[in-house]
Coordinates of C-alpha atoms and ligand atoms in Angstrom, one line a residue:
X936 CA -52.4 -88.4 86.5
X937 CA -52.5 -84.6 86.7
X938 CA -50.1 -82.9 88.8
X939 CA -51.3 -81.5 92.3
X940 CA -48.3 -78.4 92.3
X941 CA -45.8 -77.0 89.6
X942 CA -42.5 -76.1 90.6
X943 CA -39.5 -74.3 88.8
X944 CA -37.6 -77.6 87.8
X945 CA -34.8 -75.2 86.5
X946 CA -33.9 -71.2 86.0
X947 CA -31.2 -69.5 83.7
X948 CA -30.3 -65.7 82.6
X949 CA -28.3 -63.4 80.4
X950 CA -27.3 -60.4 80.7
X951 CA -25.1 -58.4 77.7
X952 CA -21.6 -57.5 77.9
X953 CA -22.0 -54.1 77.7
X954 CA -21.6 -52.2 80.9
X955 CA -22.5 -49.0 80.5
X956 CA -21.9 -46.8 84.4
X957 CA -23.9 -44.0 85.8
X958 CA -20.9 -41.6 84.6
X959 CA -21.0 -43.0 81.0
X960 CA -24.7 -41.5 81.3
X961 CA -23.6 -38.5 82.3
X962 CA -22.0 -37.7 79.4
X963 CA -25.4 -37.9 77.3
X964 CA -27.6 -36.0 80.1
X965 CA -27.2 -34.0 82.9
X966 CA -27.0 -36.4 86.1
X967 CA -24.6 -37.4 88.1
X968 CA -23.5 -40.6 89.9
X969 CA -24.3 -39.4 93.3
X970 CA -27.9 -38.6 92.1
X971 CA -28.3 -42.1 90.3
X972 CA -27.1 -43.7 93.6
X973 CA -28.5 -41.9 95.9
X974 CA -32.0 -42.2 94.5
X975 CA -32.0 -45.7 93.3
X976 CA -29.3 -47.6 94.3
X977 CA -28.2 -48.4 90.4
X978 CA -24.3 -47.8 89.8
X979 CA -24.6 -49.8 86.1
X980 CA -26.6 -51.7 83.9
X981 CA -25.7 -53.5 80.6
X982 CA -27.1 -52.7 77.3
X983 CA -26.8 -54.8 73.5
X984 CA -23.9 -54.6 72.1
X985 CA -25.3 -53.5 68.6
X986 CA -28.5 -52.4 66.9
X987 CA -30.1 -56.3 65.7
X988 CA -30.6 -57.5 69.6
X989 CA -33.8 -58.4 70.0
X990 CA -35.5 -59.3 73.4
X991 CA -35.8 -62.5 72.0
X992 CA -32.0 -62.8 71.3
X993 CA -31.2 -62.3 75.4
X994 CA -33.9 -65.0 75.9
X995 CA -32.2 -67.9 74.0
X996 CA -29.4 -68.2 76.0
X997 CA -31.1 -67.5 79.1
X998 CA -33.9 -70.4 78.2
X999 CA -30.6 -72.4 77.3
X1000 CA -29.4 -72.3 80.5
X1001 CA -32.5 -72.7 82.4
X1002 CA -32.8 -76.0 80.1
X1003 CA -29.7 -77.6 81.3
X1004 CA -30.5 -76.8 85.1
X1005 CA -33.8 -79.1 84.5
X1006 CA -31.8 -81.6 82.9
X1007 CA -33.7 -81.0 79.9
X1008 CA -33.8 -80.6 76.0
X1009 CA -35.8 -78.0 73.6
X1010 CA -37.9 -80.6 72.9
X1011 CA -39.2 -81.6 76.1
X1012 CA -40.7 -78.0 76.0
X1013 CA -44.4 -78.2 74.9
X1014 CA -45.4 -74.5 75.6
X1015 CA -43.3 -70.5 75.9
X1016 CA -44.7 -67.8 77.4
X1017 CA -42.7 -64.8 76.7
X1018 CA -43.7 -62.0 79.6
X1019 CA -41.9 -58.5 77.8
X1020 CA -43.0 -54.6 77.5
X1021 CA -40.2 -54.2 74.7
X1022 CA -40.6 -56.8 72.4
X1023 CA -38.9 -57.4 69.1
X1024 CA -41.4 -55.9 66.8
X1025 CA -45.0 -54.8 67.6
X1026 CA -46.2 -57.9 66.2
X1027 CA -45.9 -61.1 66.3
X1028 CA -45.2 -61.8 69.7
X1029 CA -41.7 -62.4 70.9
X1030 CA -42.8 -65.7 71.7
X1031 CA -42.9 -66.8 68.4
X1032 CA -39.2 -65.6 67.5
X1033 CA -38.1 -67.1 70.4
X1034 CA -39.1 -70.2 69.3
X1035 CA -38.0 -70.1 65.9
X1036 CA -34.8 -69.5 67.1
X1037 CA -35.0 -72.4 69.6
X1038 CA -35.9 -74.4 67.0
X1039 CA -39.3 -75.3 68.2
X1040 CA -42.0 -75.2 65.4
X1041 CA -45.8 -75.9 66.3
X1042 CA -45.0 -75.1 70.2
X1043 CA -47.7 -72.9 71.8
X1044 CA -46.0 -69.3 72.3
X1045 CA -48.0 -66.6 74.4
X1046 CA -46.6 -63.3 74.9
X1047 CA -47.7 -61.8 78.3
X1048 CA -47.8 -57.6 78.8
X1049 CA -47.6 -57.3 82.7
X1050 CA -44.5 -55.1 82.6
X1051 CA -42.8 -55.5 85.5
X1052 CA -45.3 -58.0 87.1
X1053 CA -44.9 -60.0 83.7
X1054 CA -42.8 -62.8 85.0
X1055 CA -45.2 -63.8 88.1
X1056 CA -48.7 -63.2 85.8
X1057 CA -46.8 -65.8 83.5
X1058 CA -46.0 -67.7 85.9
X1059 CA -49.5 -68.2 87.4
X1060 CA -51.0 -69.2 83.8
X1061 CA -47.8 -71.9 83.4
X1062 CA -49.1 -73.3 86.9
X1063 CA -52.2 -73.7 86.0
X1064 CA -51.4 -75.2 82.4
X1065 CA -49.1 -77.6 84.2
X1066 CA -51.8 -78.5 86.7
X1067 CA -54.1 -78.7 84.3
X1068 CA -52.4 -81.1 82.4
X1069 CA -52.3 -78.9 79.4
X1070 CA -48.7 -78.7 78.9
X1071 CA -46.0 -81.0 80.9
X1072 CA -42.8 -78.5 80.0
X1073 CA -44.0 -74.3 80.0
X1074 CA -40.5 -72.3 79.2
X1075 CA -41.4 -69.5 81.1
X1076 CA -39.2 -66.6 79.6
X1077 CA -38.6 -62.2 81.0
X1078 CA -36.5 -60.5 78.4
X1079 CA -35.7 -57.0 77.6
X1080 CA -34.0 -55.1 76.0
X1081 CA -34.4 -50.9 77.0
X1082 CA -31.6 -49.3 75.6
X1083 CA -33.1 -48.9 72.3
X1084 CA -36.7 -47.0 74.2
X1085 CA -35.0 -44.7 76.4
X1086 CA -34.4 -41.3 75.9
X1087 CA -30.6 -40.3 76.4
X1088 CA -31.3 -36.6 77.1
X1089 CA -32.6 -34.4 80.2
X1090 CA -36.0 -34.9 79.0
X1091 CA -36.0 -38.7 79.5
X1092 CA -33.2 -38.7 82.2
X1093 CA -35.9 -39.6 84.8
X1094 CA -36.4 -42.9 83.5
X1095 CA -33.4 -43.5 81.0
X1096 CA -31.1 -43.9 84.3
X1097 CA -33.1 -46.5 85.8
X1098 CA -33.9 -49.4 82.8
X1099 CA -30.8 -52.2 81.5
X1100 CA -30.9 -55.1 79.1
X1101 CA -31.3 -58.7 80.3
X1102 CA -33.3 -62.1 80.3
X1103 CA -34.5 -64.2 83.3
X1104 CA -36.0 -67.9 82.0
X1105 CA -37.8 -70.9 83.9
X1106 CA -39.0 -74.3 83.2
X1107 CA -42.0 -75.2 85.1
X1108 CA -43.2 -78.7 85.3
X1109 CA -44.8 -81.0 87.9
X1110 CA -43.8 -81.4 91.5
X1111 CA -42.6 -84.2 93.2
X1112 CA -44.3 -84.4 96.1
X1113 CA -46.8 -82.7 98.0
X1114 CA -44.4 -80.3 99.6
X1115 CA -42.7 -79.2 96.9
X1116 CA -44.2 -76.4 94.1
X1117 CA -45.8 -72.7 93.9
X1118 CA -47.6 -72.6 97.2
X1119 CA -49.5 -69.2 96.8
X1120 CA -50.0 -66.2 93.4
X1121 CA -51.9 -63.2 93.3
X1122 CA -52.2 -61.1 91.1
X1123 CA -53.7 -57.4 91.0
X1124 CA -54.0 -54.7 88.0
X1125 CA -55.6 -50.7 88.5
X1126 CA -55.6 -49.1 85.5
X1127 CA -56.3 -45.9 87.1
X1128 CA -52.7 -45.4 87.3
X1129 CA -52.0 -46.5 83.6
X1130 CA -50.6 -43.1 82.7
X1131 CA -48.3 -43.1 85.4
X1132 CA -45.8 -45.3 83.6
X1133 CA -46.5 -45.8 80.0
X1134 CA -45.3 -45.1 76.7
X1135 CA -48.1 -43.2 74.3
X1136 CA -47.5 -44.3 70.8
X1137 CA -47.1 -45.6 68.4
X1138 CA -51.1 -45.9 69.6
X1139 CA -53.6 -47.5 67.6
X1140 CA -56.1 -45.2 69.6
X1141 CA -54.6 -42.4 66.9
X1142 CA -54.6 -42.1 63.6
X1143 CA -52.4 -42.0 62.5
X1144 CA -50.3 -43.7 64.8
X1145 CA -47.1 -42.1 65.1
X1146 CA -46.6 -38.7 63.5
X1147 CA -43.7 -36.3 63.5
X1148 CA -45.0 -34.3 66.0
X1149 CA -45.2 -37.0 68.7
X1150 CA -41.9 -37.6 68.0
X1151 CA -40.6 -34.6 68.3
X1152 CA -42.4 -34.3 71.9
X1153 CA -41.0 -37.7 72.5
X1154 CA -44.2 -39.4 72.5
X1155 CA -42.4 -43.1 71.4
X1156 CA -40.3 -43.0 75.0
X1157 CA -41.6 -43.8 78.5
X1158 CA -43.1 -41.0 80.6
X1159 CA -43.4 -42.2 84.1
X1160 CA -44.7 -40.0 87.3
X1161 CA -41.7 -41.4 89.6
X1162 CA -43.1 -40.1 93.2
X1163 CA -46.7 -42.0 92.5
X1164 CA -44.9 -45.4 91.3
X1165 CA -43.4 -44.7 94.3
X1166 CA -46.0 -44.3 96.8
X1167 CA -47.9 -47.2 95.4
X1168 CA -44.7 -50.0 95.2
X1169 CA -44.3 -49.3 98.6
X1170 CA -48.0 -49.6 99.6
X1171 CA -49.1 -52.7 97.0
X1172 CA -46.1 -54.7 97.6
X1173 CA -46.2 -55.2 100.9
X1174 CA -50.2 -56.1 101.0
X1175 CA -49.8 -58.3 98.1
X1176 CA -46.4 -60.6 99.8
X1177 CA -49.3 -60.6 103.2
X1178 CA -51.7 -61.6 100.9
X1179 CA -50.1 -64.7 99.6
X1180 CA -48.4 -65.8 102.8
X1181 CA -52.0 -66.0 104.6
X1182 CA -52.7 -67.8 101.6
X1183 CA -50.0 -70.5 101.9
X1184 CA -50.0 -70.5 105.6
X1185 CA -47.0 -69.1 105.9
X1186 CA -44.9 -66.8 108.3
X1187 CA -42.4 -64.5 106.7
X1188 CA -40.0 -66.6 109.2
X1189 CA -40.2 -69.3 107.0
X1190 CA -39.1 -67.7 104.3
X1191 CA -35.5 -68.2 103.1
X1192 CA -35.2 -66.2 99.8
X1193 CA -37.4 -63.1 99.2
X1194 CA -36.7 -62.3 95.3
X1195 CA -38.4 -59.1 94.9
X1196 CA -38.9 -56.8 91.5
X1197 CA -35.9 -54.5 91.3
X1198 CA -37.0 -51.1 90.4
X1199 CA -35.6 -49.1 92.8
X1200 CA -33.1 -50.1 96.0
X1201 CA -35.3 -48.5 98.7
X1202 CA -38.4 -49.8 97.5
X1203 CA -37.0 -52.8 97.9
X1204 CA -35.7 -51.9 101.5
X1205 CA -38.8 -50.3 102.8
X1206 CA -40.5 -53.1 101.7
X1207 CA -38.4 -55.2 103.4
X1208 CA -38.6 -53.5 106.5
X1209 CA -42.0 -53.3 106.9
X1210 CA -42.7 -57.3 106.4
X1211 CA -39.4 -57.9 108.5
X1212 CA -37.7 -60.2 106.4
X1213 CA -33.9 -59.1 106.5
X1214 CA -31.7 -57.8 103.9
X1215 CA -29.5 -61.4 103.9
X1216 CA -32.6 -63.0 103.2
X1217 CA -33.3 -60.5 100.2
X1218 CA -32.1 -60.6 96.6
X1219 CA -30.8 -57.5 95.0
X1220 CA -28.7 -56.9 92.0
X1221 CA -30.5 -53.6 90.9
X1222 CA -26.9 -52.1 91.6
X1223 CA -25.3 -54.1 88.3
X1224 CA -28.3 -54.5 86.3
X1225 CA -30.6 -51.5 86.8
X1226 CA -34.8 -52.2 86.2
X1227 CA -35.0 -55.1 83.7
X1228 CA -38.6 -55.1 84.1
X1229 CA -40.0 -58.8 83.3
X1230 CA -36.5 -60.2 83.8
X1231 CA -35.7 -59.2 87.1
X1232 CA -37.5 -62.2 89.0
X1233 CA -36.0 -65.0 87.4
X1234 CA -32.5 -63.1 86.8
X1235 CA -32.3 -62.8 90.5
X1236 CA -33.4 -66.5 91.1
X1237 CA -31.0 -67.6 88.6
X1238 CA -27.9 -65.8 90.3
X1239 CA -29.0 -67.0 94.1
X1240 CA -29.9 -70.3 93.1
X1241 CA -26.2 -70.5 91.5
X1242 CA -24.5 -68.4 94.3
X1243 CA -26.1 -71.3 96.6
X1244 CA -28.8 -68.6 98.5
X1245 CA -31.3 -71.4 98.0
X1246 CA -31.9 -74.5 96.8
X1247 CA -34.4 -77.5 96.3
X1248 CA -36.5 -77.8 99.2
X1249 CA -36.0 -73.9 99.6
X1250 CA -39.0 -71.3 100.3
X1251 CA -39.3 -68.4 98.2
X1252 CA -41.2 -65.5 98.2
X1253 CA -41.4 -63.1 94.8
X1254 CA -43.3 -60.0 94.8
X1255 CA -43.5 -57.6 91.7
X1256 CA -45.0 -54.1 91.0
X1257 CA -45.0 -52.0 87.9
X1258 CA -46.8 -50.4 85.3
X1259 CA -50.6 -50.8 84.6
X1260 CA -50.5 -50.1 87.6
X1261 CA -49.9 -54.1 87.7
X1262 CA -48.4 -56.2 91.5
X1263 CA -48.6 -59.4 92.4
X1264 CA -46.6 -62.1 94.3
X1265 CA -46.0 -65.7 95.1
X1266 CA -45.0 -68.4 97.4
X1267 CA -43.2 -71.5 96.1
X1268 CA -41.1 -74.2 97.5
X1269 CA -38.6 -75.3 95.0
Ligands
COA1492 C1 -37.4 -41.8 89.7 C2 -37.0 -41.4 91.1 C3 -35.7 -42.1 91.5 C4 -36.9 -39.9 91.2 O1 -36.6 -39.6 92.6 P1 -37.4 -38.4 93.3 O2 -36.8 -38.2 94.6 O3 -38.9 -38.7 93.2 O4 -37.0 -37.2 92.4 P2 -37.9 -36.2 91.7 O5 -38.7 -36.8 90.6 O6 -38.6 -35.4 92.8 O7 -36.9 -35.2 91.0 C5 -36.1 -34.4 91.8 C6 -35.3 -33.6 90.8 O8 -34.3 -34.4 90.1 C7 -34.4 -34.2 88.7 N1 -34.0 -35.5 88.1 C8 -34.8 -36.4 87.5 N2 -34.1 -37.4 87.0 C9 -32.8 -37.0 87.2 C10 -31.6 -37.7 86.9 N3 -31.5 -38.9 86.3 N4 -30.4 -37.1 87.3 C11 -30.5 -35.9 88.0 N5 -31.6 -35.2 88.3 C12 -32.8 -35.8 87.9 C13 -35.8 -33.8 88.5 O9 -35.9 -33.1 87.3 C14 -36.1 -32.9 89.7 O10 -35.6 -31.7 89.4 P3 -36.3 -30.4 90.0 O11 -36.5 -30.5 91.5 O12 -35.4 -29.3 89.5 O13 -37.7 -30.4 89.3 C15 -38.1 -42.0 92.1 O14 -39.3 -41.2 92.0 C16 -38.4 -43.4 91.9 O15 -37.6 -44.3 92.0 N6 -39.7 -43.7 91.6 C17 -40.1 -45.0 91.3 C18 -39.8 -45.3 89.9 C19 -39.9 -46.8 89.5 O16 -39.7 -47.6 90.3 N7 -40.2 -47.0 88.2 C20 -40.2 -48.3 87.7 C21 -41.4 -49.0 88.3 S1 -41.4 -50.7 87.9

């Protein structure tokens, strides 16, 4: 019999070991603490220890862990999606290495390129495989690894300050019961803000792809227009966490854990303001771990559900918005 809801039957997360402070990057670039702080709410983040890290290597562990919080093995896993904007290699997908290294040959591995709304449009196609009765077991997998795409210099200094290293992993499966599982997902893209966050080439739009030149203008590192990812976080997040609590027929007072995207601290807090849910109610560890992008969902899930902020039975909310422009959000009773 097929399923009526999924749920998240387990989470897990890595994070390096590296620490690397806001005064360790101001040694590379001109910044300063106070700025980094001030601005964003970010004191640290961690980075891979040495050049060989793959996102894929931060995801292993991180799936590990999520495994034994299902009371699972690899092998009950029948399907990976791998949501990531830096992965391994350009191609394959780090799906695939990821489950080479989990020793899972002939498993289905998708690689999903939401960027920072990665983990929730992953998350709505492991529901509906689940549902579908497609796959019982989806490893549902954000992983990154930045430090190796920033630019440590005054050009990149806008974005190099704000990105860390680290892996968020889930395993959905069926839920028991009518009550339990994901409740509510939207998701939203509007490419008319593509350029607003992206990184040019290597492009295959050019030929060739990458040439000295773009390097030289730093072409290969991430350009972003901070004040309109801004303005638009603060707008799309909000309608999209209204958007799937009419659909769930919810109240934000029901809510017990809002996990939201960390990309910036007072994002988050407008945000949070504005829908009234309250800052004990709200996860943030954007302080420690900077923007890990796909990660930051299920890296924040992982550390509440452990530090006892929620738990079987619980509601959470999860709402995401990044690059693309790409938001979306989701309601689910664990
Ligand atoms: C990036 C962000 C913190 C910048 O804050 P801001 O108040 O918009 O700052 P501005 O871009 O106006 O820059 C102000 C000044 O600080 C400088 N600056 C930029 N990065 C800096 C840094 N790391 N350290 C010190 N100064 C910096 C700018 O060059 C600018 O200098 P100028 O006034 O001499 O031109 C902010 O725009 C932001 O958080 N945007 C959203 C980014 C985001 O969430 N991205 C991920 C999406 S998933």
């Amino acid at each position: 019999m097929k399923p009526v809801r999924s749920t998240i039957l387990g989470v897990g997360h890595y994070v390096p070991t590296r620490v690397v402070t806001n005064d360790d990057l101001a040694k590379l670039m001109t910044t300063s603490n106070e700025w980094i702080v001030q601005r964003t709410g970010i004191r640290e983040r961690r980075y891979i220890e040495h050049s060989g890290i793959g996102a894929s290597d931060l995801a292993v562990p991180a799936a590990r862990m999520a495994l034994e919080h299902a009371g699972k093995a690899a092998k009950d896993v029948d399907a990976i999606i791998f949501a990531t904007l830096s992965p391994d290699h350009n191609f394959p997908g780090s799906g695939c290495f990821l489950a080479d290294k989990l020793g899972l040959p002939g498993v289905c591995a998708l690689d999903v390129r939401n960027q920072c709304s990665g983990f929730l449009y992953g998350l709505s196609i492991a529901d509906a495989w689940v549902r579908a009765g497609t796959y019982r077991h989806v490893l549902l997998v954000g992983a990154e690894v930045h430090s190796t795409g920033v630019e440590f210099a005054d050009r990149g200094r806008d974005v190099a300050v704000l990105f860390g290293d680290g892996a968020g992993a889930v395993i959905i499966g069926a839920a028991e019961g009518d009550d339990q599982g994901l409740k509510a997902i939207r998701l939203h893209a509007d490419g008319s803000g593509a350029k607003d966050l992206w990184v040019e080439a290597p492009a295959s739009a050019y030929m060739p792809r990458l040439t000295a030149e773009m390097l030289a203008e730093g072409k290969h590192y991430p350009a972003m227009n901070g004040k309109h990812v801004f303005r638009w976080a603060t707008e799309k997040m909000p309608e999209v966490v209204r958007e799937v609590m009419a659909d769930a027929n919810m109240g934000v007072d029901q809510i017990d854990l809002f996990v939201p995207h960390q990309a910036n601290l007072r994002i988050n807090q407008f945000v949070g303001q504005k829908l009234g849910i309250p800052e004990s109610k709200t996860v943030h560890n954007i302080e420690v771990y900077g923007n890990t992008t796909a990660a930051t969902i299920p890296l924040g899930l992982s550390e509440a559900w452990r530090e006892g902020k929620c738990k079987r039975g619980s509601n959470v909310l999860m709402a995401a918005f990044g690059s693309g422009y790409t938001w979306a959000g989701a309601v689910i009773t664990l």
